[in-house]
């Protein structure tokens, strides 16, 4: 089992929508998602790529989407 840096329960719907916008609509990389989230909400992870991936997975779950399918990847 893989440990995630982000608990989906910690994300509001608004945060999940913002993460989806960065990743899907603005075509951000996972690293860019992490940096944007850190800049907006603060975190200890900065532009960590794993953090960005975990944010996207958590946001997809909050929105009822599959993070491994379109439009996420």
XYZ file of N, CA and C in Angstrom:
219
model
N 0.846 -1.186 0.000
C 0.000 0.000 0.000
C 0.889 1.246 0.000
N 0.535 2.182 -0.817
C 1.301 3.413 -0.942
C 0.712 4.477 -0.029
N 1.572 5.197 0.647
C 1.147 6.284 1.523
C 0.989 7.557 0.698
N -0.133 8.231 0.882
C -0.386 9.476 0.167
C -0.047 10.669 1.055
N 0.455 11.720 0.436
C 0.756 12.958 1.159
C -0.491 13.812 1.369
N -1.607 13.439 0.693
C -2.824 14.246 0.738
C -4.015 13.373 1.083
N -4.762 13.762 2.109
C -5.992 13.088 2.483
C -7.133 13.761 1.717
N -7.885 13.011 0.908
C -8.995 13.627 0.179
C -9.975 14.365 1.096
N -10.125 13.909 2.318
C -11.038 14.561 3.254
C -10.563 15.965 3.645
N -9.289 16.245 3.405
C -8.744 17.559 3.731
C -9.017 18.597 2.640
N -9.507 18.146 1.489
C -9.784 19.062 0.377
C -11.250 19.455 0.350
N -11.501 20.723 0.187
C -12.870 21.170 -0.066
C -13.181 20.946 -1.543
N -14.439 21.001 -1.881
C -14.818 20.879 -3.288
C -14.172 21.988 -4.102
N -14.108 23.186 -3.545
C -13.510 24.315 -4.252
C -12.026 24.068 -4.517
N -11.333 23.501 -3.543
C -9.917 23.185 -3.737
C -9.753 22.126 -4.826
N -10.600 21.111 -4.794
C -10.541 20.048 -5.802
C -10.787 20.607 -7.204
N -11.744 21.508 -7.322
C -12.026 22.137 -8.620
C -10.820 22.947 -9.093
N -10.173 23.671 -8.179
C -8.989 24.453 -8.550
C -7.864 23.539 -9.015
N -7.637 22.447 -8.317
C -6.595 21.491 -8.709
C -6.910 20.902 -10.072
N -8.175 20.554 -10.303
C -8.591 20.026 -11.606
C -8.355 21.060 -12.705
N -8.659 22.310 -12.421
C -8.442 23.373 -13.405
C -6.966 23.461 -13.775
N -6.098 23.453 -12.767
C -4.666 23.509 -13.066
C -4.226 22.331 -13.920
N -4.606 21.130 -13.522
C -4.124 19.914 -14.188
C -4.770 19.694 -15.556
N -6.082 19.862 -15.619
C -6.830 19.520 -16.833
C -6.934 20.695 -17.798
N -7.426 21.813 -17.320
C -7.673 22.957 -18.209
C -6.403 23.734 -18.556
N -5.506 23.861 -17.586
C -4.288 24.638 -17.803
C -3.073 23.762 -18.083
N -3.280 22.443 -18.091
C -2.245 21.471 -18.476
C -0.984 21.553 -17.610
N -1.170 21.778 -16.312
C -0.039 21.820 -15.388
C 0.540 20.420 -15.199
N 1.843 20.332 -15.016
C 2.484 19.088 -14.605
C 2.166 18.871 -13.131
N 2.465 17.670 -12.629
C 2.263 17.428 -11.197
C 3.106 18.383 -10.372
N 4.318 18.627 -10.807
C 5.207 19.554 -10.096
C 4.605 20.966 -10.086
N 4.037 21.385 -11.195
C 3.416 22.713 -11.278
C 2.170 22.803 -10.405
N 1.400 21.725 -10.349
C 0.228 21.686 -9.459
C 0.679 21.845 -8.016
N 1.723 21.117 -7.644
C 2.244 21.207 -6.276
C 2.682 22.630 -5.958
N 3.407 23.266 -6.866
C 3.889 24.629 -6.641
C 2.719 25.600 -6.524
N 1.736 25.491 -7.409
C 0.585 26.391 -7.369
C -0.205 26.217 -6.076
N -0.385 24.974 -5.655
C -1.111 24.705 -4.410
C -0.336 25.238 -3.210
N 0.962 25.031 -3.212
C 1.797 25.537 -2.121
C 1.731 27.058 -2.068
N 1.800 27.691 -3.217
C 1.732 29.152 -3.264
C 0.382 29.669 -2.771
N -0.699 28.967 -3.128
C -2.040 29.426 -2.781
C -2.436 29.061 -1.354
N -2.179 27.815 -0.942
C -2.656 27.331 0.353
C -1.549 27.054 1.365
N -0.313 27.052 0.909
C 0.802 26.755 1.799
C 0.939 25.257 2.051
N 2.152 24.785 2.045
C 2.453 23.395 2.388
C 3.949 23.283 2.608
N 4.334 22.191 3.185
C 5.759 21.950 3.408
C 6.412 21.270 2.221
N 5.639 20.935 1.198
C 6.150 20.131 0.085
C 6.611 20.933 -1.129
N 6.302 22.207 -1.179
C 6.763 23.032 -2.305
C 6.323 22.479 -3.639
N 7.274 22.253 -4.524
C 6.951 21.767 -5.866
C 7.248 20.269 -6.006
N 7.144 19.530 -4.917
C 7.388 18.092 -4.927
C 6.416 17.394 -5.876
N 6.952 16.676 -6.840
C 6.137 16.016 -7.861
C 5.181 14.990 -7.247
N 5.621 14.261 -6.245
C 4.757 13.268 -5.599
C 3.583 13.959 -4.916
N 3.843 15.094 -4.297
C 2.776 15.882 -3.688
C 1.767 16.317 -4.751
N 2.243 16.773 -5.896
C 1.354 17.172 -6.986
C 0.488 16.028 -7.468
N 1.081 14.854 -7.634
C 0.327 13.660 -8.039
C -0.725 13.330 -6.986
N -0.339 13.365 -5.722
C -1.283 13.053 -4.652
C -2.414 14.070 -4.577
N -2.108 15.328 -4.830
C -3.167 16.345 -4.894
C -4.170 16.026 -5.999
N -3.655 15.639 -7.157
C -4.530 15.321 -8.287
C -5.389 14.094 -7.998
N -4.797 13.082 -7.403
C -5.549 11.869 -7.051
C -6.652 12.213 -6.047
N -6.298 12.976 -5.026
C -7.277 13.348 -4.011
C -8.394 14.205 -4.607
N -8.032 15.159 -5.448
C -9.036 16.025 -6.073
C -9.972 15.217 -6.958
N -9.428 14.303 -7.730
C -10.264 13.457 -8.591
C -11.254 12.654 -7.743
N -10.786 12.117 -6.628
C -11.668 11.347 -5.744
C -12.775 12.221 -5.178
N -12.428 13.421 -4.753
C -13.431 14.354 -4.222
C -14.493 14.646 -5.281
N -14.071 14.739 -6.531
C -14.987 15.072 -7.624
C -15.642 13.844 -8.248
N -15.354 12.665 -7.710
C -15.964 11.440 -8.214
C -15.413 10.991 -9.555
N -14.156 11.331 -9.829
C -13.514 10.982 -11.098
C -12.365 10.018 -10.864
N -11.922 9.371 -11.913
C -10.798 8.446 -11.853
C -9.532 9.204 -12.231
N -8.560 9.317 -11.325
C -7.355 10.095 -11.602
C -6.449 9.458 -12.655
N -6.701 8.197 -12.993
C -5.865 7.507 -13.985
C -6.492 7.475 -15.368
N -7.605 8.154 -15.526
C -8.290 8.205 -16.822
C -8.467 9.660 -17.257
N -8.850 9.819 -18.506
C -9.135 11.163 -19.023
C -10.227 11.787 -18.176
N -10.163 13.052 -17.916
C -9.254 14.032 -18.482
C -7.989 14.253 -17.656
N -7.811 13.506 -16.574
C -6.689 13.746 -15.674
C -5.339 13.381 -16.286
N -5.289 12.370 -17.114
C -4.012 11.930 -17.696
C -4.119 11.776 -19.184
